[in-house]
CSV table of C-alpha atoms and ligand atoms in Angstrom, one decimal:
chain,number,residue,atom,x,y,z
O,1,MET,CA,-49.7,68.9,-4.5
O,2,GLY,CA,-50.4,65.2,-4.1
O,3,PHE,CA,-49.0,62.3,-6.0
O,4,GLU,CA,-52.2,62.0,-8.1
O,5,TYR,CA,-51.1,64.9,-10.3
O,6,LEU,CA,-47.9,63.4,-11.5
O,7,GLY,CA,-49.3,61.0,-14.1
O,8,LEU,CA,-48.8,57.8,-12.2
O,9,SER,CA,-51.2,54.8,-12.5
O,10,GLU,CA,-54.0,54.1,-10.0
O,11,GLN,CA,-52.2,50.9,-9.0
O,12,LEU,CA,-49.1,52.7,-8.1
O,13,LEU,CA,-50.9,55.5,-6.3
O,14,ALA,CA,-52.4,52.7,-4.1
O,15,ALA,CA,-49.0,51.3,-3.3
O,16,ILE,CA,-47.7,54.8,-2.5
O,17,LYS,CA,-50.6,55.3,-0.2
O,18,ASP,CA,-49.9,52.0,1.5
O,19,ALA,CA,-46.3,53.1,2.0
O,20,GLY,CA,-47.7,56.1,3.9
O,21,TYR,CA,-46.5,58.9,1.6
O,22,THR,CA,-49.0,61.7,1.1
O,23,GLU,CA,-46.9,64.3,-0.8
O,24,PRO,CA,-44.2,64.0,-3.3
O,25,THR,CA,-40.8,65.4,-2.3
O,26,PRO,CA,-39.5,68.3,-4.6
O,27,ILE,CA,-37.4,65.9,-6.7
O,28,GLN,CA,-40.3,63.5,-7.1
O,29,ALA,CA,-42.6,66.3,-8.1
O,30,LYS,CA,-40.2,67.4,-10.8
O,31,ALA,CA,-38.7,64.2,-12.0
O,32,ILE,CA,-41.7,61.8,-12.2
O,33,PRO,CA,-43.6,63.6,-14.9
O,34,ALA,CA,-40.4,64.1,-17.0
O,35,VAL,CA,-39.4,60.5,-16.7
O,36,LEU,CA,-42.9,59.4,-17.7
O,37,GLN,CA,-42.5,61.7,-20.8
O,38,GLY,CA,-39.4,59.8,-21.8
O,39,ARG,CA,-36.9,62.6,-21.0
O,40,ASP,CA,-33.4,62.2,-19.9
O,41,ILE,CA,-32.8,63.5,-16.4
O,42,LEU,CA,-29.9,65.1,-14.5
O,43,GLY,CA,-30.9,65.1,-10.9
O,44,ILE,CA,-28.6,66.9,-8.6
O,45,ALA,CA,-29.8,65.6,-5.3
O,46,GLN,CA,-28.5,63.5,-2.5
O,47,THR,CA,-29.8,60.7,-0.3
O,48,GLY,CA,-32.6,61.9,1.9
O,49,THR,CA,-34.4,63.9,-0.8
O,50,GLY,CA,-36.6,61.0,-1.9
O,51,LYS,CA,-34.6,60.6,-5.1
O,52,THR,CA,-34.9,56.8,-5.1
O,53,ALA,CA,-38.6,56.9,-5.5
O,54,SER,CA,-38.3,59.7,-8.1
O,55,PHE,CA,-37.0,57.1,-10.5
O,56,THR,CA,-38.4,53.8,-9.2
O,57,LEU,CA,-42.0,55.1,-9.3
O,58,PRO,CA,-42.1,56.1,-12.9
O,59,LEU,CA,-40.0,53.1,-14.0
O,60,ILE,CA,-42.6,50.8,-12.5
O,61,ASP,CA,-45.3,52.4,-14.5
O,62,ILE,CA,-43.3,52.5,-17.8
O,63,LEU,CA,-42.2,48.9,-17.4
O,64,SER,CA,-45.7,47.7,-16.5
O,65,GLU,CA,-47.0,49.1,-19.7
O,66,GLY,CA,-44.6,47.0,-21.8
O,67,ARG,CA,-44.5,43.3,-22.1
O,68,ALA,CA,-45.0,41.4,-18.9
O,69,ARG,CA,-41.8,39.4,-18.9
O,70,ALA,CA,-38.7,40.5,-20.6
O,71,ARG,CA,-36.0,38.2,-21.9
O,72,MET,CA,-33.4,40.9,-21.7
O,73,PRO,CA,-33.3,43.5,-19.0
O,74,ARG,CA,-35.3,46.6,-20.0
O,75,THR,CA,-33.9,48.8,-17.2
O,76,LEU,CA,-30.4,48.9,-15.8
O,77,ILE,CA,-29.8,50.7,-12.5
O,78,LEU,CA,-26.2,51.3,-11.5
O,79,GLU,CA,-25.4,51.9,-7.8
O,80,PRO,CA,-22.0,52.4,-6.2
O,81,THR,CA,-22.5,50.1,-3.2
O,82,ARG,CA,-24.3,46.9,-2.4
O,83,GLU,CA,-26.3,48.5,0.3
O,84,LEU,CA,-27.7,51.2,-2.1
O,85,ALA,CA,-28.4,48.5,-4.7
O,86,ALA,CA,-30.3,46.5,-2.1
O,87,GLN,CA,-32.3,49.6,-1.1
O,88,VAL,CA,-33.3,50.3,-4.6
O,89,ALA,CA,-34.5,46.7,-4.8
O,90,GLU,CA,-36.5,47.2,-1.7
O,91,SER,CA,-38.0,50.3,-3.2
O,92,PHE,CA,-39.1,48.3,-6.3
O,93,GLU,CA,-40.6,45.7,-4.0
O,94,LYS,CA,-42.5,48.2,-1.9
O,95,TYR,CA,-44.0,50.2,-4.7
O,96,GLY,CA,-44.1,47.5,-7.3
O,97,LYS,CA,-46.1,45.0,-5.3
O,98,ASN,CA,-49.1,45.4,-7.5
O,99,SER,CA,-47.2,44.9,-10.7
O,100,LYS,CA,-45.6,41.8,-12.1
O,101,LEU,CA,-42.1,43.1,-12.7
O,102,THR,CA,-39.1,40.9,-12.1
O,103,MET,CA,-35.7,42.1,-11.0
O,104,ALA,CA,-32.3,40.8,-10.3
O,105,LEU,CA,-29.5,42.3,-8.1
O,106,LEU,CA,-26.0,41.9,-9.4
O,107,ILE,CA,-23.9,42.8,-6.5
O,108,GLY,CA,-20.7,41.4,-5.0
O,109,GLY,CA,-20.9,39.0,-2.1
O,110,VAL,CA,-23.6,37.0,-3.8
O,111,ALA,CA,-22.8,33.8,-5.7
O,112,PHE,CA,-22.7,34.2,-9.5
O,113,ALA,CA,-24.8,31.1,-9.9
O,114,GLU,CA,-27.7,32.5,-8.0
O,115,GLN,CA,-27.6,35.7,-10.0
O,116,GLU,CA,-27.4,33.8,-13.3
O,117,LYS,CA,-30.4,31.7,-12.4
O,118,LEU,CA,-32.4,34.9,-12.2
O,119,LEU,CA,-31.0,36.3,-15.4
O,120,ASP,CA,-31.8,33.1,-17.3
O,121,ARG,CA,-35.4,33.4,-16.2
O,122,GLY,CA,-35.5,37.0,-17.7
O,123,VAL,CA,-35.8,40.2,-15.7
O,124,ASP,CA,-37.3,43.6,-16.3
O,125,VAL,CA,-35.0,45.4,-13.9
O,126,LEU,CA,-31.4,44.9,-13.3
O,127,ILE,CA,-29.8,46.6,-10.3
O,128,ALA,CA,-26.1,46.3,-10.3
O,129,THR,CA,-22.8,47.6,-9.0
O,130,PRO,CA,-20.6,48.4,-12.0
O,131,GLY,CA,-17.8,45.9,-11.2
O,132,ARG,CA,-20.1,42.9,-10.8
O,133,LEU,CA,-22.1,43.8,-13.9
O,134,LEU,CA,-18.9,43.9,-16.0
O,135,ASP,CA,-18.0,40.5,-14.6
O,136,HIS,CA,-21.3,39.1,-15.7
O,137,LEU,CA,-20.8,40.8,-19.1
O,138,ASP,CA,-17.4,39.2,-19.4
O,139,ARG,CA,-18.9,35.8,-18.6
O,140,GLY,CA,-21.4,36.5,-21.4
O,141,ARG,CA,-24.4,36.0,-19.1
O,142,VAL,CA,-26.1,39.3,-19.5
O,143,MET,CA,-27.2,41.2,-22.6
O,144,LEU,CA,-27.7,44.9,-22.5
O,145,THR,CA,-29.0,45.5,-26.0
O,146,GLY,CA,-32.6,45.5,-24.8
O,147,THR,CA,-32.1,48.2,-22.3
O,148,GLU,CA,-34.6,51.0,-22.6
O,149,ILE,CA,-33.8,53.0,-19.5
O,150,LEU,CA,-30.5,53.5,-17.7
O,151,VAL,CA,-30.2,55.0,-14.2
O,152,VAL,CA,-26.8,56.0,-12.9
O,153,ASP,CA,-27.3,56.8,-9.2
O,154,GLU,CA,-24.9,58.6,-6.9
O,155,ALA,CA,-22.5,59.4,-9.8
O,156,ASP,CA,-20.2,61.4,-7.5
O,157,ARG,CA,-19.8,58.5,-5.2
O,158,MET,CA,-19.0,56.3,-8.2
O,159,LEU,CA,-16.2,58.8,-8.8
O,160,ASP,CA,-15.0,58.7,-5.2
O,161,MET,CA,-14.8,54.9,-5.4
O,162,GLY,CA,-13.0,54.8,-8.7
O,163,PHE,CA,-15.9,53.4,-10.7
O,164,ILE,CA,-16.2,56.1,-13.4
O,165,PRO,CA,-14.2,54.1,-16.0
O,166,ASP,CA,-16.5,51.1,-15.4
O,167,VAL,CA,-19.6,53.3,-15.6
O,168,GLU,CA,-18.4,54.8,-18.9
O,169,LYS,CA,-17.7,51.4,-20.3
O,170,ILE,CA,-21.2,50.3,-19.5
O,171,CYS,CA,-22.7,53.5,-20.9
O,172,LYS,CA,-20.9,52.7,-24.2
O,173,LEU,CA,-22.6,49.3,-24.3
O,174,MET,CA,-26.0,50.8,-24.3
O,175,PRO,CA,-28.2,50.7,-27.4
O,176,PRO,CA,-28.6,54.1,-29.1
O,177,ARG,CA,-32.3,54.6,-28.3
O,178,LEU,CA,-32.0,55.0,-24.6
O,179,GLN,CA,-33.5,57.1,-21.8
O,180,SER,CA,-30.9,58.0,-19.3
O,181,LEU,CA,-31.3,59.3,-15.7
O,182,PHE,CA,-28.3,60.4,-13.8
O,183,PHE,CA,-28.3,61.4,-10.2
O,184,SER,CA,-25.4,63.0,-8.3
O,185,ALA,CA,-25.2,65.0,-5.1
O,186,THR,CA,-22.4,67.2,-6.6
O,187,MET,CA,-21.1,67.7,-10.1
O,188,PRO,CA,-17.4,67.2,-10.2
O,189,LYS,CA,-15.9,67.7,-13.6
O,190,GLU,CA,-15.4,63.9,-14.3
O,191,VAL,CA,-19.2,63.5,-13.7
O,192,LYS,CA,-20.0,66.5,-15.8
O,193,ARG,CA,-17.9,65.0,-18.6
O,194,LEU,CA,-20.0,61.8,-18.4
O,195,THR,CA,-23.3,63.5,-18.3
O,196,ASP,CA,-22.3,65.8,-21.2
O,197,GLN,CA,-21.4,62.8,-23.2
O,198,PHE,CA,-24.3,60.5,-22.5
O,199,LEU,CA,-27.4,62.6,-21.7
O,200,LYS,CA,-29.6,64.0,-24.5
O,201,ASP,CA,-31.2,67.3,-23.7
O,202,PRO,CA,-31.7,66.4,-20.0
O,203,LYS,CA,-34.1,68.0,-17.7
O,204,GLU,CA,-31.9,69.3,-14.9
O,205,ILE,CA,-33.4,69.2,-11.5
O,206,THR,CA,-31.5,70.5,-8.5
O,207,VAL,CA,-32.9,70.1,-5.1
O,208,SER,CA,-31.3,71.4,-1.9
O,209,SER,CA,-30.0,69.0,0.6
O,210,PRO,CA,-32.4,68.1,3.3
O,211,LYS,CA,-29.3,68.1,5.5
O,212,SER,CA,-29.0,71.9,5.3
O,213,THR,CA,-32.2,72.1,7.3
O,214,ALA,CA,-30.3,72.6,10.5
O,215,THR,CA,-33.5,72.9,12.4
O,216,THR,CA,-34.1,69.2,12.2
O,217,ILE,CA,-30.8,68.1,13.6
O,218,THR,CA,-29.5,69.4,16.9
O,219,GLN,CA,-25.7,69.2,16.8
O,220,LYS,CA,-23.4,69.1,19.8
O,221,ILE,CA,-19.7,68.7,20.3
O,222,VAL,CA,-18.6,67.1,23.5
O,223,ARG,CA,-15.1,67.7,24.7
O,224,VAL,CA,-13.5,64.7,26.4
O,225,ALA,CA,-10.1,63.4,27.4
O,226,ALA,CA,-8.1,61.7,24.7
O,227,ASP,CA,-7.9,58.2,26.2
O,228,ASP,CA,-10.2,55.6,24.8
O,229,LYS,CA,-11.5,54.4,28.2
O,230,THR,CA,-12.8,57.9,28.9
O,231,LYS,CA,-14.2,58.3,25.4
O,232,ARG,CA,-16.1,55.0,25.8
O,233,ALA,CA,-17.4,56.0,29.2
O,234,ALA,CA,-18.6,59.4,27.8
O,235,LEU,CA,-20.3,57.7,25.0
O,236,ARG,CA,-22.2,55.4,27.3
O,237,TYR,CA,-23.2,58.3,29.5
O,238,LEU,CA,-24.5,60.2,26.4
O,239,ILE,CA,-26.5,57.2,25.3
O,240,GLN,CA,-27.9,56.6,28.8
O,241,THR,CA,-28.9,60.2,29.4
O,242,ASN,CA,-30.5,60.9,26.1
O,243,ASP,CA,-33.7,59.4,24.8
O,244,VAL,CA,-32.0,57.2,22.2
O,245,LYS,CA,-34.5,55.2,20.3
O,246,ASN,CA,-31.9,54.0,17.9
O,247,GLY,CA,-28.5,55.4,17.1
O,248,ILE,CA,-25.4,55.0,15.0
O,249,ILE,CA,-22.0,55.5,16.4
O,250,PHE,CA,-19.4,56.4,13.8
O,251,CYS,CA,-15.7,55.6,14.3
O,252,ASN,CA,-12.9,56.7,12.1
O,253,ARG,CA,-11.1,53.4,12.3
O,254,LYS,CA,-12.4,49.9,11.9
O,255,SER,CA,-10.4,48.8,14.9
O,256,ASP,CA,-12.4,51.2,17.0
O,257,VAL,CA,-15.7,50.0,15.5
O,258,LYS,CA,-14.9,46.6,16.9
O,259,VAL,CA,-13.7,47.8,20.3
O,260,VAL,CA,-16.6,50.2,20.8
O,261,ALA,CA,-19.2,47.7,19.8
O,262,LYS,CA,-17.7,45.0,22.1
O,263,SER,CA,-17.5,47.4,25.0
O,264,LEU,CA,-21.1,48.6,24.6
O,265,ALA,CA,-22.2,44.9,24.4
O,266,VAL,CA,-20.3,44.2,27.6
O,267,HIS,CA,-22.1,47.1,29.3
O,268,GLY,CA,-25.5,45.6,28.3
O,269,PHE,CA,-26.4,47.7,25.3
O,270,SER,CA,-28.2,46.3,22.3
O,271,VAL,CA,-25.5,46.8,19.7
O,272,ALA,CA,-24.0,45.5,16.5
O,273,GLU,CA,-21.1,46.5,14.3
O,274,ILE,CA,-20.8,47.1,10.6
O,275,HIS,CA,-17.6,47.7,8.7
O,276,GLY,CA,-16.0,46.6,5.5
O,277,ASP,CA,-14.2,43.6,7.0
O,278,LEU,CA,-17.4,41.8,7.6
O,279,PRO,CA,-18.9,39.4,5.0
O,280,GLN,CA,-21.7,40.9,3.0
O,281,GLU,CA,-24.1,38.4,4.5
O,282,THR,CA,-23.4,39.6,8.0
O,283,ARG,CA,-23.7,43.2,7.0
O,284,THR,CA,-27.0,42.7,5.3
O,285,GLN,CA,-28.4,40.7,8.2
O,286,THR,CA,-27.2,43.3,10.7
O,287,LEU,CA,-28.8,46.1,8.7
O,288,ALA,CA,-32.1,44.2,8.5
O,289,LYS,CA,-32.2,43.7,12.2
O,290,TYR,CA,-31.3,47.3,12.9
O,291,LYS,CA,-34.1,48.5,10.5
O,292,ALA,CA,-36.5,46.1,12.2
O,293,GLY,CA,-35.7,47.8,15.5
O,294,GLU,CA,-34.2,44.6,16.9
O,295,ILE,CA,-30.9,46.3,17.6
O,296,GLN,CA,-30.8,49.8,19.2
O,297,LEU,CA,-27.2,50.8,18.3
O,298,LEU,CA,-25.1,50.3,15.3
O,299,VAL,CA,-21.4,51.0,15.4
O,300,ALA,CA,-20.2,51.8,11.9
O,301,SER,CA,-17.4,52.9,9.7
O,302,ASP,CA,-18.1,55.6,7.1
O,303,VAL,CA,-18.1,53.4,4.0
O,304,ALA,CA,-20.2,50.6,5.5
O,305,ALA,CA,-22.9,53.1,6.5
O,306,ARG,CA,-23.1,54.9,3.2
O,307,GLY,CA,-26.5,55.5,1.9
O,308,LEU,CA,-28.0,53.6,4.8
O,309,ASP,CA,-31.7,54.2,4.6
O,310,VAL,CA,-33.4,54.1,7.9
O,311,SER,CA,-35.8,56.9,8.1
O,312,ASP,CA,-36.1,57.5,11.8
O,313,ILE,CA,-32.7,57.3,13.4
O,314,THR,CA,-32.9,59.5,16.5
O,315,HIS,CA,-29.2,59.9,17.3
O,316,VAL,CA,-25.8,60.0,15.6
O,317,PHE,CA,-22.7,59.8,17.8
O,318,ASN,CA,-19.3,60.6,16.3
O,319,TYR,CA,-16.8,58.7,18.4
O,320,ASP,CA,-14.2,60.8,16.5
O,321,ILE,CA,-14.4,63.9,14.5
O,322,PRO,CA,-14.0,62.6,10.9
O,323,SER,CA,-10.8,63.4,9.2
O,324,ASN,CA,-12.7,64.3,6.1
O,325,PRO,CA,-15.2,67.1,7.0
O,326,GLU,CA,-17.7,66.0,4.3
O,327,ASP,CA,-18.1,62.7,6.1
O,328,TYR,CA,-19.5,64.7,9.0
O,329,ILE,CA,-22.4,65.8,6.8
O,330,HIS,CA,-23.0,62.2,5.6
O,331,ARG,CA,-22.9,60.9,9.1
O,332,ILE,CA,-25.2,63.3,10.8
O,333,GLY,CA,-27.5,63.2,7.7
O,334,ARG,CA,-28.5,59.7,8.9
O,335,THR,CA,-30.7,61.4,11.5
O,336,GLY,CA,-33.3,64.2,11.2
O,337,ARG,CA,-34.6,62.7,7.9
O,338,ALA,CA,-37.9,63.4,6.3
O,339,GLY,CA,-38.5,66.3,8.6
O,340,LYS,CA,-38.1,64.3,11.8
O,341,GLU,CA,-36.1,65.6,14.7
O,342,GLY,CA,-32.6,64.2,15.2
O,343,TRP,CA,-29.6,64.7,17.4
O,344,SER,CA,-25.9,64.4,16.9
O,345,PHE,CA,-23.1,64.3,19.5
O,346,SER,CA,-19.5,64.5,18.4
O,347,LEU,CA,-16.8,63.5,20.8
O,348,THR,CA,-13.7,65.6,20.4
O,349,THR,CA,-10.4,65.4,22.2
O,350,PRO,CA,-7.5,67.9,22.2
O,351,ARG,CA,-5.8,65.7,19.6
O,352,ASP,CA,-8.7,66.1,17.2
O,353,LYS,CA,-8.1,69.9,17.0
O,354,LYS,CA,-7.0,69.8,13.4
O,355,TYR,CA,-10.1,67.9,12.3
O,356,LEU,CA,-12.4,70.0,14.4
O,357,ASP,CA,-10.9,73.2,12.9
O,358,ALA,CA,-11.4,71.8,9.4
O,359,LEU,CA,-14.9,70.8,10.1
O,360,LEU,CA,-15.9,74.2,11.6
O,361,LYS,CA,-14.3,75.9,8.7
O,362,MET,CA,-16.3,73.9,6.2
O,363,LEU,CA,-19.6,74.4,8.2
O,364,GLY,CA,-18.8,78.1,8.5
O,365,LYS,CA,-20.2,78.1,12.0
O,366,ASP,CA,-19.7,76.8,15.5
O,367,ILE,CA,-21.2,73.6,16.8
O,368,PRO,CA,-22.6,74.3,20.3
O,369,GLU,CA,-20.9,72.4,23.1
O,370,GLU,CA,-22.5,69.9,25.5
O,371,LYS,CA,-20.5,70.0,28.7
O,372,LEU,CA,-19.9,66.6,30.2
O,373,GLU,CA,-18.4,67.1,33.6
O,374,GLY,CA,-15.9,64.4,34.8
O,375,PHE,CA,-15.0,63.4,31.3
O,376,GLU,CA,-13.1,66.4,30.2
O,377,ALA,CA,-9.3,66.2,30.3
O,378,PRO,CA,-7.6,68.5,32.8
O,379,ALA,CA,-5.7,71.0,30.8
O,380,SER,CA,-2.3,69.8,32.0
O,381,ARG,CA,-3.1,66.2,31.3
O,382,ASP,CA,-4.1,67.0,27.8
O,383,ARG,CA,-1.1,69.0,27.1
O,384,LYS,CA,1.0,66.1,28.3
O,385,SER,CA,-0.9,63.5,26.3
O,386,SER,CA,-0.9,65.6,23.1
O,387,ARG,CA,2.9,65.7,23.3
O,388,LYS,CA,3.1,61.9,23.6
O,389,PRO,CA,3.9,60.2,20.3
O,390,ARG,CA,0.7,58.3,19.8
O,391,GLN,CA,1.5,57.2,16.3
O,392,LYS,CA,0.9,53.6,17.0
O,393,ASP,CA,-2.5,54.1,18.4
O,394,ASP,CA,-4.2,56.5,16.1
O,395,GLY,CA,-2.1,57.3,13.1
O,396,ARG,CA,-2.9,60.9,13.5
O,397,GLN,CA,0.7,62.0,13.8
O,398,SER,CA,1.4,60.2,10.6
O,399,LYS,CA,2.7,62.0,7.6
O,400,ALA,CA,0.6,60.0,5.3
O,401,PRO,CA,-1.4,62.1,2.8
O,402,ALA,CA,-4.7,63.5,4.0
O,403,GLY,CA,-7.5,61.1,3.4
O,404,ARG,CA,-10.1,59.1,5.3
O,405,GLU,CA,-8.8,58.0,8.6
O,406,GLU,CA,-10.3,54.6,8.1
O,407,ASN,CA,-8.2,54.2,5.1
O,408,LYS,CA,-5.1,55.7,6.5
O,409,ALA,CA,-4.8,54.1,9.9
O,410,PRO,CA,-4.3,50.4,10.2
O,411,SER,CA,-6.6,48.2,12.1
O,412,ARG,CA,-4.9,47.3,15.3
O,413,GLU,CA,-6.4,43.8,15.3
O,414,SER,CA,-6.4,42.8,11.8
O,415,SER,CA,-3.8,44.4,9.6
O,416,PRO,CA,-0.1,45.0,10.0
O,417,ARG,CA,1.0,48.5,9.7
O,418,LYS,CA,1.7,49.5,6.1
O,419,ASP,CA,2.5,52.9,4.7
O,420,ARG,CA,-0.7,52.8,2.7
O,421,PRO,CA,-3.1,50.2,3.8
O,422,PRO,CA,-5.8,49.4,1.2
O,423,ARG,CA,-8.8,51.6,1.1
O,424,GLU,CA,-12.0,50.2,2.4
O,425,LYS,CA,-13.7,50.2,-0.9
O,426,GLU,CA,-16.8,48.5,-2.1
O,427,PRO,CA,-18.0,46.7,-3.9
O,428,ALA,CA,-14.4,45.4,-4.3
O,429,ASP,CA,-16.0,42.5,-6.1
O,430,ARG,CA,-14.2,42.2,-9.4
O,431,GLY,CA,-12.1,39.1,-9.5
O,432,LYS,CA,-12.5,38.5,-5.8
O,433,PRO,CA,-13.7,35.2,-4.6
O,434,VAL,CA,-17.3,35.1,-3.8
O,435,VAL,CA,-18.0,35.4,-0.1
O,436,GLY,CA,-20.0,32.4,0.9
O,437,MET,CA,-23.6,33.5,1.0
O,438,GLY,CA,-24.9,30.0,0.7
O,439,ASP,CA,-28.5,29.7,1.5
O,440,HIS,CA,-28.5,32.7,3.7
O,441,VAL,CA,-29.1,35.3,1.0
O,442,PRO,CA,-31.8,37.6,2.3
O,443,ALA,CA,-35.1,36.9,0.5
O,444,PHE,CA,-35.4,40.4,-1.0
O,445,LEU,CA,-32.0,40.1,-2.7
O,446,LEU,CA,-33.1,37.1,-4.7
O,447,ARG,CA,-36.8,37.2,-5.0
O,448,ASP,CA,-38.6,38.5,-8.0
O,449,ALA,CA,-40.6,41.6,-7.4
O,450,LYS,CA,-44.2,40.4,-6.9
Z,501,LIG,P1,-33.9,58.7,-0.6
Z,501,LIG,O1,-33.5,60.1,-0.8
Z,501,LIG,O2,-34.4,58.0,-1.8
Z,501,LIG,O3,-32.8,57.9,0.1
Z,501,LIG,O4,-35.2,58.7,0.4
Z,501,LIG,C1,-35.0,59.2,1.7
Z,501,LIG,C2,-36.1,58.7,2.7
Z,501,LIG,O5,-37.4,59.4,2.4
Z,501,LIG,C3,-36.5,57.3,2.6
Z,501,LIG,O6,-36.6,56.8,3.9
Z,501,LIG,C4,-37.8,57.2,1.9
Z,501,LIG,O7,-38.5,56.1,2.3
Z,501,LIG,C5,-38.4,58.5,2.3
Z,501,LIG,N1,-39.4,59.0,1.3
Z,501,LIG,C6,-39.3,59.0,0.0
Z,501,LIG,N2,-40.3,59.6,-0.6
Z,501,LIG,C7,-41.1,60.1,0.4
Z,501,LIG,C8,-42.3,60.9,0.4
Z,501,LIG,N3,-42.9,61.3,-0.7
Z,501,LIG,N4,-42.7,61.3,1.6
Z,501,LIG,C9,-42.1,60.9,2.7
Z,501,LIG,N5,-41.0,60.2,2.8
Z,501,LIG,C10,-40.5,59.8,1.6
């Protein structure tokens, strides 16, 4: 079934065609007509399913039918991270190019003044992270009483990041006549409580994860010696011997993100790093270059890469097995999108055994091994190295509570060891000084949708 049966306008159909999409994804086919009918939606779907367009497309049509320029925002979209917020803005730009809608992004890392200038001019669509929106509300610079449609995206990630109380506060500020669309990959009880409270007779749409289509991603584990030099050499070898158009290398620790990126650059690879210590401006610019194909490899931490929407990443490399098995799914899900083929290679050392076991248990199956001769640890050396107290280097012997390695282990370069270093959390923007974005705010973050 094509897009033309979903009730969208001719103008929008033309924009969809220009974007190169011929068929709606399952969530689009189910959600778009229901949103156009004014129904509340509970979409149980994750990134990669086409869920963003499942709400941006009907919203563009609904908003275009109303008055051309709103004084108060008519639609509010809440996103857990700045990157996801920016992607939704891009989606509005792409499909809304034939409409006259205006939008503003309220995310951390961008000066309040810039955002307020846009708000003062009046916007149809407000895309915000919860903390920054509440800051604007506190400053009295945004009114939500004209909101007609609320979208809460990635509700389970909001929960992971501790934003549910903020989301709840915002939901309570909404006017009574409201159409609400909630999206979440999973339904933990805290999210269920929220949807039970705020959704009115929602149409429930569950779509299976595109990541379960194991056929599109070829996964391999690569057993290597535990020392970092060997791991980096093995990584280079894998990149050189595979047809890597573009790839992401995930590291558990920020300190490794920096070291691995630097090492690859020294060896002549086209590479950039992305992690929570970098200013938002740098992260946005790096992502834009990577998306444009100007950078071949991105070395990333889990949080920084969340929701990253680049549709044709060919390879994902795990420099470490993630300590949280679910991160593995998020990581490898960056490749093999939209039916394209993808590959993932996960380095594993004898010291990772605990994490590998947990991962295989979660997957309920083995990951085939790619043998890399010359990089494997001789059994005796491994045994010796696994006995060595390596606490300082990798934190894995630590008795700290289970959690993300990135949050658990200190950065060797930048933070002194603490028992509980702060989580890399974003947008940690409430009350934080604004990172100097100056004149370098990417155009799409500030521009009105044409
Ligand atoms: P999302 O789940 O919204 O993050 O979208 C995942 C990817 O699928 C994005 O790269 C979209 O550009 C792409 N996409 C969205 N809708 C379609 C469609 N109908 N056909 C092909 N690709 C799509």
